[in-house]
């Protein structure tokens, strides 16, 4: 029953939200339907179509709620007759670019720009990932009350701003789609390399984000960046079996046994990237460029076979398309492999004064690696120690401290 509800929950909420025009109320009605299922299914058996049963139960409760509240009297007059007879709610006028899918409307609502990034992430995981408040709190290592407040405030903000439950058209869709993709990518990244805690990976978060990306690609088949994000996540997720040692410690890319990479996910990534290319009409977007980088790694049979020059070029294009200090840091890593550590160190040194990277542990980590390759062992050890002090992840801290210790040992042995 738990599995059924987690799978069906987003569609139940989405369907009811289209009727009541309020995400918070729709979620309450979906939960009421679950309570009814818990009471009836053990007695009567699981219905042939659990999703339809839950949706119908939630819609019945929508009618009851409308009847109880005077401020919903107008909605009761407009839709009560159709809801009571189990017919679909009245269709909205369709525009030329309309996408008639309640789940997609829910995605765009949960990721509306009026919400903060933290609120979007929490609400997306709640409504579309089917995660409970305690599960979201554990995933991001924040107190449960904090997550609960974010979700409640997000729902209130959407209601107060009268955010339409719709997929926007034209330029508005493009602007909103970026927010949707960014939230899904953020969820995946937190699972792929946890920012804090005792575990290097949180596979459940990666799985939730990958599922959302696949759903979005199925719902928006003509959007190249949607396919590109799906490709990127497929490629990244394929490495999961090789990214940790038996004791849970991180295994860096150069040390991974590529035979353990998931070939099925690699094939899905290649297919999704092909779809992104086939649907694109202009220059590749940020996710297409990142997916192309991941594809370079996927096609390399060994770390030494990696086409680092191509990766450096792709990061150069990404720096133009979506400039950021983190992109420059990644470009520096590729340059170090394609041209050597010295030109890469010059790029990294130029980033040291960047305020947004002041507490970013990967900056001193990358700089330490470059210094080590240049034979500046003592300086490298100091950078690894600084990086260890900045990361909140215990596994990553242990790895960085081990590298610092190796540098000290190398210095004493000279």
mmCIF file of C-alpha atoms in Angstrom:
data_model
loop_
_atom_site.group_PDB
_atom_site.id
_atom_site.type_symbol
_atom_site.label_atom_id
_atom_site.label_comp_id
_atom_site.label_asym_id
_atom_site.label_seq_id
_atom_site.Cartn_x
_atom_site.Cartn_y
_atom_site.Cartn_z
ATOM 1 C CA UNK A 1 0.000 0.000 0.000
ATOM 2 C CA UNK A 2 2.877 2.357 0.816
ATOM 3 C CA UNK A 3 4.406 1.697 -2.607
ATOM 4 C CA UNK A 4 1.104 2.253 -4.384
ATOM 5 C CA UNK A 5 0.505 5.519 -2.569
ATOM 6 C CA UNK A 6 3.993 6.868 -3.263
ATOM 7 C CA UNK A 7 3.617 6.087 -6.956
ATOM 8 C CA UNK A 8 0.076 7.430 -7.283
ATOM 9 C CA UNK A 9 0.294 10.346 -4.851
ATOM 10 C CA UNK A 10 1.600 12.972 -7.320
ATOM 11 C CA UNK A 11 -1.150 12.287 -9.847
ATOM 12 C CA UNK A 12 -3.864 12.289 -7.195
ATOM 13 C CA UNK A 13 -2.675 15.663 -5.884
ATOM 14 C CA UNK A 14 -2.293 17.016 -9.416
ATOM 15 C CA UNK A 15 -5.789 15.960 -10.473
ATOM 16 C CA UNK A 16 -7.459 17.369 -7.368
ATOM 17 C CA UNK A 17 -5.365 20.557 -7.459
ATOM 18 C CA UNK A 18 -6.735 21.295 -10.902
ATOM 19 C CA UNK A 19 -10.226 21.183 -9.407
ATOM 20 C CA UNK A 20 -9.702 23.111 -6.160
ATOM 21 C CA UNK A 21 -6.894 25.374 -7.438
ATOM 22 C CA UNK A 22 -4.970 25.053 -4.191
ATOM 23 C CA UNK A 23 -2.004 22.725 -3.743
ATOM 24 C CA UNK A 24 -2.313 22.637 0.037
ATOM 25 C CA UNK A 25 -5.983 21.661 -0.025
ATOM 26 C CA UNK A 26 -5.313 19.107 -2.755
ATOM 27 C CA UNK A 27 -2.648 17.463 -0.628
ATOM 28 C CA UNK A 28 -4.987 17.285 2.369
ATOM 29 C CA UNK A 29 -7.653 15.641 0.233
ATOM 30 C CA UNK A 30 -5.129 13.134 -1.117
ATOM 31 C CA UNK A 31 -4.139 12.238 2.436
ATOM 32 C CA UNK A 32 -7.792 11.821 3.387
ATOM 33 C CA UNK A 33 -8.159 9.427 0.466
ATOM 34 C CA UNK A 34 -5.201 7.431 1.794
ATOM 35 C CA UNK A 35 -6.879 7.162 5.197
ATOM 36 C CA UNK A 36 -9.981 5.820 3.497
ATOM 37 C CA UNK A 37 -7.836 3.313 1.582
ATOM 38 C CA UNK A 38 -6.190 2.150 4.794
ATOM 39 C CA UNK A 39 -9.635 1.507 6.218
ATOM 40 C CA UNK A 40 -11.244 -0.157 3.195
ATOM 41 C CA UNK A 41 -8.529 -1.976 1.235
ATOM 42 C CA UNK A 42 -7.562 -4.439 4.001
ATOM 43 C CA UNK A 43 -11.260 -5.333 4.246
ATOM 44 C CA UNK A 44 -12.357 -5.217 0.606
ATOM 45 C CA UNK A 45 -9.064 -5.852 -1.183
ATOM 46 C CA UNK A 46 -6.875 -3.568 -3.302
ATOM 47 C CA UNK A 47 -8.876 -2.285 -6.307
ATOM 48 C CA UNK A 48 -7.801 -3.106 -9.854
ATOM 49 C CA UNK A 49 -6.848 0.520 -10.443
ATOM 50 C CA UNK A 50 -5.608 1.954 -7.126
ATOM 51 C CA UNK A 51 -4.777 5.332 -8.642
ATOM 52 C CA UNK A 52 -8.258 5.831 -10.022
ATOM 53 C CA UNK A 53 -9.762 4.758 -6.676
ATOM 54 C CA UNK A 54 -7.625 7.244 -4.741
ATOM 55 C CA UNK A 55 -8.377 10.024 -7.224
ATOM 56 C CA UNK A 56 -12.108 9.382 -7.077
ATOM 57 C CA UNK A 57 -12.039 9.301 -3.276
ATOM 58 C CA UNK A 58 -10.118 12.586 -3.158
ATOM 59 C CA UNK A 59 -12.538 14.224 -5.602
ATOM 60 C CA UNK A 60 -15.520 13.122 -3.512
ATOM 61 C CA UNK A 61 -13.895 14.824 -0.539
ATOM 62 C CA UNK A 62 -13.399 17.937 -2.648
ATOM 63 C CA UNK A 63 -17.175 18.155 -3.054
ATOM 64 C CA UNK A 64 -17.690 17.709 0.684
ATOM 65 C CA UNK A 65 -15.124 20.402 1.427
ATOM 66 C CA UNK A 66 -16.746 22.818 -1.006
ATOM 67 C CA UNK A 67 -20.103 22.261 0.640
ATOM 68 C CA UNK A 68 -18.684 22.990 4.098
ATOM 69 C CA UNK A 69 -17.018 26.249 3.188
ATOM 70 C CA UNK A 70 -19.026 29.273 2.178
ATOM 71 C CA UNK A 71 -16.161 30.824 0.277
ATOM 72 C CA UNK A 72 -16.257 27.839 -2.071
ATOM 73 C CA UNK A 73 -19.964 28.244 -2.833
ATOM 74 C CA UNK A 74 -19.276 29.579 -6.322
ATOM 75 C CA UNK A 75 -17.040 26.642 -7.163
ATOM 76 C CA UNK A 76 -19.682 24.244 -5.877
ATOM 77 C CA UNK A 77 -22.279 25.707 -8.261
ATOM 78 C CA UNK A 78 -19.868 25.536 -11.201
ATOM 79 C CA UNK A 79 -18.466 22.082 -10.736
ATOM 80 C CA UNK A 80 -20.484 20.218 -8.106
ATOM 81 C CA UNK A 81 -22.777 18.530 -10.625
ATOM 82 C CA UNK A 82 -19.898 17.141 -12.699
ATOM 83 C CA UNK A 83 -17.922 15.962 -9.664
ATOM 84 C CA UNK A 84 -20.908 14.181 -8.145
ATOM 85 C CA UNK A 85 -21.519 12.242 -11.346
ATOM 86 C CA UNK A 86 -17.838 11.240 -11.589
ATOM 87 C CA UNK A 87 -17.352 13.099 -14.855
ATOM 88 C CA UNK A 88 -14.181 15.004 -15.590
ATOM 89 C CA UNK A 89 -13.976 18.674 -14.583
ATOM 90 C CA UNK A 90 -14.649 21.226 -17.314
ATOM 91 C CA UNK A 91 -11.744 21.569 -19.714
ATOM 92 C CA UNK A 92 -9.930 24.862 -19.821
ATOM 93 C CA UNK A 93 -9.494 26.687 -23.129
ATOM 94 C CA UNK A 94 -6.418 25.283 -24.802
ATOM 95 C CA UNK A 95 -3.787 27.555 -26.236
ATOM 96 C CA UNK A 96 -1.626 26.577 -29.196
ATOM 97 C CA UNK A 97 1.179 25.527 -26.849
ATOM 98 C CA UNK A 98 -1.021 23.998 -24.143
ATOM 99 C CA UNK A 99 0.136 20.783 -22.531
ATOM 100 C CA UNK A 100 -2.864 19.085 -21.008
ATOM 101 C CA UNK A 101 -1.302 17.146 -18.163
ATOM 102 C CA UNK A 102 -2.144 17.686 -14.509
ATOM 103 C CA UNK A 103 1.161 16.248 -13.305
ATOM 104 C CA UNK A 104 3.126 18.711 -15.390
ATOM 105 C CA UNK A 105 1.007 21.553 -14.009
ATOM 106 C CA UNK A 106 1.925 20.378 -10.528
ATOM 107 C CA UNK A 107 5.648 20.359 -11.415
ATOM 108 C CA UNK A 108 5.513 23.949 -12.614
ATOM 109 C CA UNK A 109 3.458 25.033 -9.603
ATOM 110 C CA UNK A 110 5.807 23.440 -7.062
ATOM 111 C CA UNK A 111 8.798 25.068 -8.763
ATOM 112 C CA UNK A 112 7.275 28.522 -9.200
ATOM 113 C CA UNK A 113 9.864 31.346 -9.005
ATOM 114 C CA UNK A 114 7.888 33.114 -6.239
ATOM 115 C CA UNK A 115 9.231 30.417 -3.909
ATOM 116 C CA UNK A 116 12.778 30.238 -2.598
ATOM 117 C CA UNK A 117 15.062 27.496 -3.920
ATOM 118 C CA UNK A 118 14.812 25.676 -0.560
ATOM 119 C CA UNK A 119 11.016 25.876 -0.607
ATOM 120 C CA UNK A 120 10.815 24.650 -4.206
ATOM 121 C CA UNK A 121 13.014 21.677 -3.405
ATOM 122 C CA UNK A 122 11.064 20.703 -0.293
ATOM 123 C CA UNK A 123 7.680 21.130 -1.984
ATOM 124 C CA UNK A 124 8.790 19.210 -5.081
ATOM 125 C CA UNK A 125 10.009 16.283 -2.992
ATOM 126 C CA UNK A 126 6.795 16.353 -0.980
ATOM 127 C CA UNK A 127 4.325 16.565 -3.836
ATOM 128 C CA UNK A 128 6.151 14.810 -6.667
ATOM 129 C CA UNK A 129 8.639 12.608 -4.871
ATOM 130 C CA UNK A 130 6.059 11.462 -2.347
ATOM 131 C CA UNK A 131 8.539 11.926 0.505
ATOM 132 C CA UNK A 132 7.338 12.627 4.025
ATOM 133 C CA UNK A 133 8.538 15.621 6.006
ATOM 134 C CA UNK A 134 10.877 13.447 8.145
ATOM 135 C CA UNK A 135 12.326 11.874 4.978
ATOM 136 C CA UNK A 136 13.043 15.277 3.435
ATOM 137 C CA UNK A 137 14.568 16.483 6.711
ATOM 138 C CA UNK A 138 16.856 13.445 6.853
ATOM 139 C CA UNK A 139 17.823 13.848 3.209
ATOM 140 C CA UNK A 140 19.000 17.432 3.671
ATOM 141 C CA UNK A 141 20.043 17.119 7.306
ATOM 142 C CA UNK A 142 17.827 19.921 8.558
ATOM 143 C CA UNK A 143 15.357 19.807 11.448
ATOM 144 C CA UNK A 144 11.893 18.471 10.677
ATOM 145 C CA UNK A 145 10.205 21.714 11.860
ATOM 146 C CA UNK A 146 12.313 23.654 9.343
ATOM 147 C CA UNK A 147 11.161 21.469 6.468
ATOM 148 C CA UNK A 148 7.566 21.568 7.685
ATOM 149 C CA UNK A 149 7.663 25.360 7.850
ATOM 150 C CA UNK A 150 9.130 25.609 4.353
ATOM 151 C CA UNK A 151 6.375 23.434 2.918
ATOM 152 C CA UNK A 152 3.585 25.248 4.777
ATOM 153 C CA UNK A 153 4.935 28.665 3.801
ATOM 154 C CA UNK A 154 5.337 27.558 0.197
ATOM 155 C CA UNK A 155 1.702 26.483 0.004
ATOM 156 C CA UNK A 156 0.554 29.712 1.630
ATOM 157 C CA UNK A 157 2.689 31.770 -0.748
ATOM 158 C CA UNK A 158 1.244 30.028 -3.778
ATOM 159 C CA UNK A 159 -2.281 30.634 -2.479
ATOM 160 C CA UNK A 160 -1.621 34.244 -1.450
ATOM 161 C CA UNK A 161 -0.030 35.080 -4.800
ATOM 162 C CA UNK A 162 -2.901 33.335 -6.579
ATOM 163 C CA UNK A 163 -0.422 31.305 -8.636
ATOM 164 C CA UNK A 164 -2.269 29.668 -11.507
ATOM 165 C CA UNK A 165 -2.236 25.884 -11.636
ATOM 166 C CA UNK A 166 -1.011 25.721 -15.215
ATOM 167 C CA UNK A 167 1.851 25.121 -17.584
ATOM 168 C CA UNK A 168 2.799 28.604 -18.785
ATOM 169 C CA UNK A 169 3.057 29.473 -22.467
ATOM 170 C CA UNK A 170 5.793 30.937 -24.629
ATOM 171 C CA UNK A 171 8.579 32.907 -22.932
ATOM 172 C CA UNK A 172 7.041 32.332 -19.502
ATOM 173 C CA UNK A 173 7.334 28.588 -19.982
ATOM 174 C CA UNK A 174 11.007 28.854 -20.922
ATOM 175 C CA UNK A 175 11.689 31.010 -17.867
ATOM 176 C CA UNK A 176 9.785 28.683 -15.533
ATOM 177 C CA UNK A 177 11.206 25.505 -17.087
ATOM 178 C CA UNK A 178 14.694 26.553 -16.009
ATOM 179 C CA UNK A 179 13.514 26.652 -12.389
ATOM 180 C CA UNK A 180 11.944 23.195 -12.726
ATOM 181 C CA UNK A 181 15.111 21.680 -14.173
ATOM 182 C CA UNK A 182 17.331 23.391 -11.615
ATOM 183 C CA UNK A 183 15.318 21.986 -8.699
ATOM 184 C CA UNK A 184 15.457 18.438 -10.071
ATOM 185 C CA UNK A 185 19.214 18.790 -10.659
ATOM 186 C CA UNK A 186 19.708 20.153 -7.138
ATOM 187 C CA UNK A 187 17.879 17.153 -5.674
ATOM 188 C CA UNK A 188 20.036 14.763 -7.698
ATOM 189 C CA UNK A 189 23.288 16.488 -6.736
ATOM 190 C CA UNK A 190 22.483 16.275 -3.041
ATOM 191 C CA UNK A 191 22.085 12.543 -3.456
ATOM 192 C CA UNK A 192 25.117 12.164 -5.723
ATOM 193 C CA UNK A 193 27.556 13.967 -3.422
ATOM 194 C CA UNK A 194 25.944 14.744 -0.075
ATOM 195 C CA UNK A 195 26.907 18.135 1.304
ATOM 196 C CA UNK A 196 26.812 16.907 4.897
ATOM 197 C CA UNK A 197 26.404 13.826 7.050
ATOM 198 C CA UNK A 198 28.120 10.473 7.342
ATOM 199 C CA UNK A 199 27.326 9.057 3.896
ATOM 200 C CA UNK A 200 28.979 9.997 0.634
ATOM 201 C CA UNK A 201 25.872 9.055 -1.373
ATOM 202 C CA UNK A 202 22.129 9.235 -0.792
ATOM 203 C CA UNK A 203 20.839 6.926 -3.544
ATOM 204 C CA UNK A 204 17.171 7.511 -2.734
ATOM 205 C CA UNK A 205 17.469 11.204 -3.633
ATOM 206 C CA UNK A 206 19.191 10.330 -6.910
ATOM 207 C CA UNK A 207 16.408 7.883 -7.726
ATOM 208 C CA UNK A 208 13.701 10.461 -6.963
ATOM 209 C CA UNK A 209 15.366 13.098 -9.138
ATOM 210 C CA UNK A 210 15.946 10.630 -11.964
ATOM 211 C CA UNK A 211 12.308 9.544 -11.842
ATOM 212 C CA UNK A 212 11.164 13.186 -11.993
ATOM 213 C CA UNK A 213 13.478 13.884 -14.945
ATOM 214 C CA UNK A 214 12.143 10.873 -16.822
ATOM 215 C CA UNK A 215 8.555 11.894 -16.130
ATOM 216 C CA UNK A 216 9.249 15.420 -17.330
ATOM 217 C CA UNK A 217 10.896 14.115 -20.510
ATOM 218 C CA UNK A 218 7.844 11.974 -21.221
ATOM 219 C CA UNK A 219 5.515 14.920 -20.598
ATOM 220 C CA UNK A 220 7.541 17.444 -22.632
ATOM 221 C CA UNK A 221 9.000 15.435 -25.539
ATOM 222 C CA UNK A 222 9.809 18.509 -27.637
ATOM 223 C CA UNK A 223 11.965 20.297 -25.036
ATOM 224 C CA UNK A 224 15.669 19.574 -25.697
ATOM 225 C CA UNK A 225 16.898 20.726 -22.290
ATOM 226 C CA UNK A 226 14.487 18.344 -20.558
ATOM 227 C CA UNK A 227 15.977 15.420 -22.472
ATOM 228 C CA UNK A 228 19.457 16.804 -21.811
ATOM 229 C CA UNK A 229 18.874 16.882 -18.052
ATOM 230 C CA UNK A 230 17.536 13.318 -18.170
ATOM 231 C CA UNK A 231 20.650 12.280 -20.116
ATOM 232 C CA UNK A 232 22.961 13.970 -17.626
ATOM 233 C CA UNK A 233 21.317 12.257 -14.658
ATOM 234 C CA UNK A 234 21.330 8.863 -16.409
ATOM 235 C CA UNK A 235 25.061 9.201 -17.096
ATOM 236 C CA UNK A 236 25.862 10.334 -13.567
ATOM 237 C CA UNK A 237 23.691 7.684 -11.936
ATOM 238 C CA UNK A 238 25.384 4.960 -13.990
ATOM 239 C CA UNK A 239 28.587 5.471 -11.976
ATOM 240 C CA UNK A 240 26.947 4.914 -8.605
ATOM 241 C CA UNK A 241 28.018 1.253 -8.141
ATOM 242 C CA UNK A 242 31.680 2.238 -8.554
ATOM 243 C CA UNK A 243 31.692 5.459 -6.529
ATOM 244 C CA UNK A 244 32.113 3.929 -3.082
ATOM 245 C CA UNK A 245 34.383 1.271 -1.596
ATOM 246 C CA UNK A 246 32.948 -1.605 0.471
ATOM 247 C CA UNK A 247 33.418 0.479 3.627
ATOM 248 C CA UNK A 248 31.421 3.381 2.122
ATOM 249 C CA UNK A 249 34.421 5.626 1.505
ATOM 250 C CA UNK A 250 34.503 7.664 -1.754
ATOM 251 C CA UNK A 251 36.216 6.324 -4.864
ATOM 252 C CA UNK A 252 37.341 9.144 -7.149
ATOM 253 C CA UNK A 253 36.628 9.045 -10.887
ATOM 254 C CA UNK A 254 40.174 8.153 -11.860
ATOM 255 C CA UNK A 255 40.161 5.149 -9.508
ATOM 256 C CA UNK A 256 36.735 3.755 -10.374
ATOM 257 C CA UNK A 257 36.304 0.306 -11.889
ATOM 258 C CA UNK A 258 34.368 1.250 -15.009
ATOM 259 C CA UNK A 259 33.221 -2.319 -15.470
ATOM 260 C CA UNK A 260 30.889 -1.636 -12.553
ATOM 261 C CA UNK A 261 29.198 1.291 -14.282
ATOM 262 C CA UNK A 262 25.563 0.500 -15.074
ATOM 263 C CA UNK A 263 25.435 -0.175 -18.828
ATOM 264 C CA UNK A 264 21.647 0.068 -18.911
ATOM 265 C CA UNK A 265 21.740 3.617 -17.531
ATOM 266 C CA UNK A 266 24.573 4.526 -19.902
ATOM 267 C CA UNK A 267 22.459 3.378 -22.844
ATOM 268 C CA UNK A 268 19.506 5.407 -21.560
ATOM 269 C CA UNK A 269 21.765 8.440 -21.241
ATOM 270 C CA UNK A 270 23.009 8.120 -24.811
ATOM 271 C CA UNK A 271 19.435 7.757 -26.095
ATOM 272 C CA UNK A 272 18.252 10.793 -24.103
ATOM 273 C CA UNK A 273 21.173 12.886 -25.367
ATOM 274 C CA UNK A 274 20.317 11.873 -28.925
ATOM 275 C CA UNK A 275 16.726 13.010 -28.335
ATOM 276 C CA UNK A 276 18.006 16.322 -26.976
ATOM 277 C CA UNK A 277 20.042 16.833 -30.137
ATOM 278 C CA UNK A 278 17.173 15.821 -32.395
ATOM 279 C CA UNK A 279 14.766 18.303 -30.816
ATOM 280 C CA UNK A 280 17.211 21.218 -30.542
ATOM 281 C CA UNK A 281 16.938 24.040 -33.048
ATOM 282 C CA UNK A 282 19.747 26.293 -31.873
ATOM 283 C CA UNK A 283 22.876 26.297 -29.756
ATOM 284 C CA UNK A 284 22.990 23.627 -27.022
ATOM 285 C CA UNK A 285 21.728 24.668 -23.602
ATOM 286 C CA UNK A 286 23.548 24.316 -20.275
ATOM 287 C CA UNK A 287 22.239 20.832 -19.531
ATOM 288 C CA UNK A 288 23.027 19.639 -23.052
ATOM 289 C CA UNK A 289 26.621 20.801 -22.613
ATOM 290 C CA UNK A 290 26.928 19.130 -19.208
ATOM 291 C CA UNK A 291 25.407 15.941 -20.605
ATOM 292 C CA UNK A 292 27.956 16.048 -23.440
ATOM 293 C CA UNK A 293 30.734 16.224 -20.830
ATOM 294 C CA UNK A 294 29.264 13.211 -19.047
ATOM 295 C CA UNK A 295 29.044 11.396 -22.385
ATOM 296 C CA UNK A 296 32.791 11.934 -22.914
ATOM 297 C CA UNK A 297 33.440 10.104 -19.650
ATOM 298 C CA UNK A 298 30.912 7.419 -20.552
ATOM 299 C CA UNK A 299 32.611 6.679 -23.893
ATOM 300 C CA UNK A 300 36.102 6.393 -22.346
ATOM 301 C CA UNK A 301 36.973 2.770 -21.625
ATOM 302 C CA UNK A 302 39.581 3.915 -19.089
ATOM 303 C CA UNK A 303 40.364 7.148 -17.291
ATOM 304 C CA UNK A 304 43.443 7.592 -19.480
ATOM 305 C CA UNK A 305 41.269 7.414 -22.621
ATOM 306 C CA UNK A 306 39.172 10.426 -21.639
ATOM 307 C CA UNK A 307 39.020 13.186 -24.259
ATOM 308 C CA UNK A 308 39.966 15.983 -21.896
ATOM 309 C CA UNK A 309 40.493 18.487 -24.714
ATOM 310 C CA UNK A 310 36.869 18.024 -25.776
ATOM 311 C CA UNK A 311 35.713 18.354 -22.173
ATOM 312 C CA UNK A 312 37.712 21.567 -21.731
ATOM 313 C CA UNK A 313 36.108 22.932 -24.898
ATOM 314 C CA UNK A 314 32.627 21.992 -23.669
ATOM 315 C CA UNK A 315 33.240 23.730 -20.344
ATOM 316 C CA UNK A 316 34.443 26.774 -22.278
ATOM 317 C CA UNK A 317 31.142 26.827 -24.149
ATOM 318 C CA UNK A 318 29.253 26.331 -20.886
ATOM 319 C CA UNK A 319 31.150 29.258 -19.350
ATOM 320 C CA UNK A 320 29.748 31.439 -22.138
ATOM 321 C CA UNK A 321 26.231 29.941 -22.048
ATOM 322 C CA UNK A 322 25.859 29.845 -18.249
ATOM 323 C CA UNK A 323 28.855 31.570 -16.644
ATOM 324 C CA UNK A 324 29.639 30.757 -13.033
ATOM 325 C CA UNK A 325 32.745 30.305 -10.854
ATOM 326 C CA UNK A 326 31.932 26.599 -10.435
ATOM 327 C CA UNK A 327 31.921 26.112 -14.212
ATOM 328 C CA UNK A 328 35.319 27.815 -14.358
ATOM 329 C CA UNK A 329 36.613 25.510 -11.641
ATOM 330 C CA UNK A 330 35.433 22.493 -13.616
ATOM 331 C CA UNK A 331 37.034 23.906 -16.742
ATOM 332 C CA UNK A 332 40.294 24.235 -14.824
ATOM 333 C CA UNK A 333 40.214 20.531 -13.972
ATOM 334 C CA UNK A 334 39.719 19.644 -17.638
ATOM 335 C CA UNK A 335 42.490 22.047 -18.707
ATOM 336 C CA UNK A 336 44.833 20.457 -16.164
ATOM 337 C CA UNK A 337 44.305 17.080 -17.807
ATOM 338 C CA UNK A 338 44.473 18.386 -21.375
ATOM 339 C CA UNK A 339 47.308 20.921 -21.046
ATOM 340 C CA UNK A 340 48.934 20.352 -17.674
ATOM 341 C CA UNK A 341 48.578 21.619 -14.097
ATOM 342 C CA UNK A 342 50.276 25.018 -14.495
ATOM 343 C CA UNK A 343 47.744 26.685 -16.832
ATOM 344 C CA UNK A 344 44.955 25.175 -14.743
ATOM 345 C CA UNK A 345 46.469 26.590 -11.544
ATOM 346 C CA UNK A 346 46.403 30.052 -13.101
ATOM 347 C CA UNK A 347 42.662 29.668 -13.694
ATOM 348 C CA UNK A 348 42.096 28.440 -10.133
ATOM 349 C CA UNK A 349 44.196 31.210 -8.593
ATOM 350 C CA UNK A 350 42.003 33.685 -10.437
ATOM 351 C CA UNK A 351 39.005 32.219 -8.625
ATOM 352 C CA UNK A 352 40.444 32.476 -5.110
ATOM 353 C CA UNK A 353 39.072 35.971 -4.586
ATOM 354 C CA UNK A 354 35.580 34.974 -5.749
ATOM 355 C CA UNK A 355 33.214 35.592 -2.783
ATOM 356 C CA UNK A 356 30.818 32.800 -3.748
ATOM 357 C CA UNK A 357 33.638 30.244 -3.522
ATOM 358 C CA UNK A 358 34.977 31.405 -0.170
ATOM 359 C CA UNK A 359 33.432 28.459 1.674
ATOM 360 C CA UNK A 360 33.400 26.060 -1.298
ATOM 361 C CA UNK A 361 35.579 23.128 -0.293
ATOM 362 C CA UNK A 362 36.243 21.966 -3.848
ATOM 363 C CA UNK A 363 38.262 25.111 -4.623
ATOM 364 C CA UNK A 364 41.115 24.289 -2.200
ATOM 365 C CA UNK A 365 40.689 20.604 -3.034
ATOM 366 C CA UNK A 366 41.293 21.206 -6.745
ATOM 367 C CA UNK A 367 44.096 23.655 -5.980
ATOM 368 C CA UNK A 368 45.730 21.078 -3.693
ATOM 369 C CA UNK A 369 45.629 18.473 -6.448
ATOM 370 C CA UNK A 370 47.229 20.859 -8.927
ATOM 371 C CA UNK A 371 49.958 21.848 -6.460
ATOM 372 C CA UNK A 372 50.665 18.202 -5.736
ATOM 373 C CA UNK A 373 51.110 17.487 -9.438
ATOM 374 C CA UNK A 374 53.513 20.407 -9.634
ATOM 375 C CA UNK A 375 55.602 18.949 -6.792
ATOM 376 C CA UNK A 376 54.619 21.655 -4.293
ATOM 377 C CA UNK A 377 53.737 19.045 -1.683
ATOM 378 C CA UNK A 378 53.640 21.178 1.471
ATOM 379 C CA UNK A 379 51.338 23.748 -0.120
ATOM 380 C CA UNK A 380 49.136 20.942 -1.450
ATOM 381 C CA UNK A 381 48.798 19.438 2.033
ATOM 382 C CA UNK A 382 47.726 22.784 3.454
ATOM 383 C CA UNK A 383 45.057 23.116 0.757
ATOM 384 C CA UNK A 384 43.708 19.624 1.443
ATOM 385 C CA UNK A 385 43.487 20.449 5.152
ATOM 386 C CA UNK A 386 41.646 23.668 4.365
ATOM 387 C CA UNK A 387 39.217 21.793 2.131
ATOM 388 C CA UNK A 388 38.625 19.235 4.889
ATOM 389 C CA UNK A 389 37.687 22.045 7.250
ATOM 390 C CA UNK A 390 35.114 23.400 4.801
ATOM 391 C CA UNK A 391 33.227 20.238 3.834
ATOM 392 C CA UNK A 392 30.287 19.084 5.916
ATOM 393 C CA UNK A 393 30.475 15.491 4.706
ATOM 394 C CA UNK A 394 32.344 13.119 7.012
ATOM 395 C CA UNK A 395 33.400 10.717 4.253
ATOM 396 C CA UNK A 396 34.787 13.518 2.133
ATOM 397 C CA UNK A 397 36.557 15.033 5.133
ATOM 398 C CA UNK A 398 38.280 11.723 5.827
ATOM 399 C CA UNK A 399 39.407 11.502 2.194
ATOM 400 C CA UNK A 400 40.821 15.037 2.209
ATOM 401 C CA UNK A 401 42.598 14.555 5.524
ATOM 402 C CA UNK A 402 44.114 11.328 4.199
ATOM 403 C CA UNK A 403 45.452 13.218 1.187
ATOM 404 C CA UNK A 404 46.881 15.899 3.484
ATOM 405 C CA UNK A 405 48.581 13.194 5.558
ATOM 406 C CA UNK A 406 50.100 11.697 2.406
ATOM 407 C CA UNK A 407 51.522 15.107 1.541
ATOM 408 C CA UNK A 408 53.081 15.443 5.002
ATOM 409 C CA UNK A 409 54.526 11.952 4.716
ATOM 410 C CA UNK A 410 55.941 12.811 1.310
ATOM 411 C CA UNK A 411 57.567 15.942 2.711
ATOM 412 C CA UNK A 412 59.148 14.105 5.619
ATOM 413 C CA UNK A 413 60.464 11.421 3.296
ATOM 414 C CA UNK A 414 62.246 13.914 1.055
#
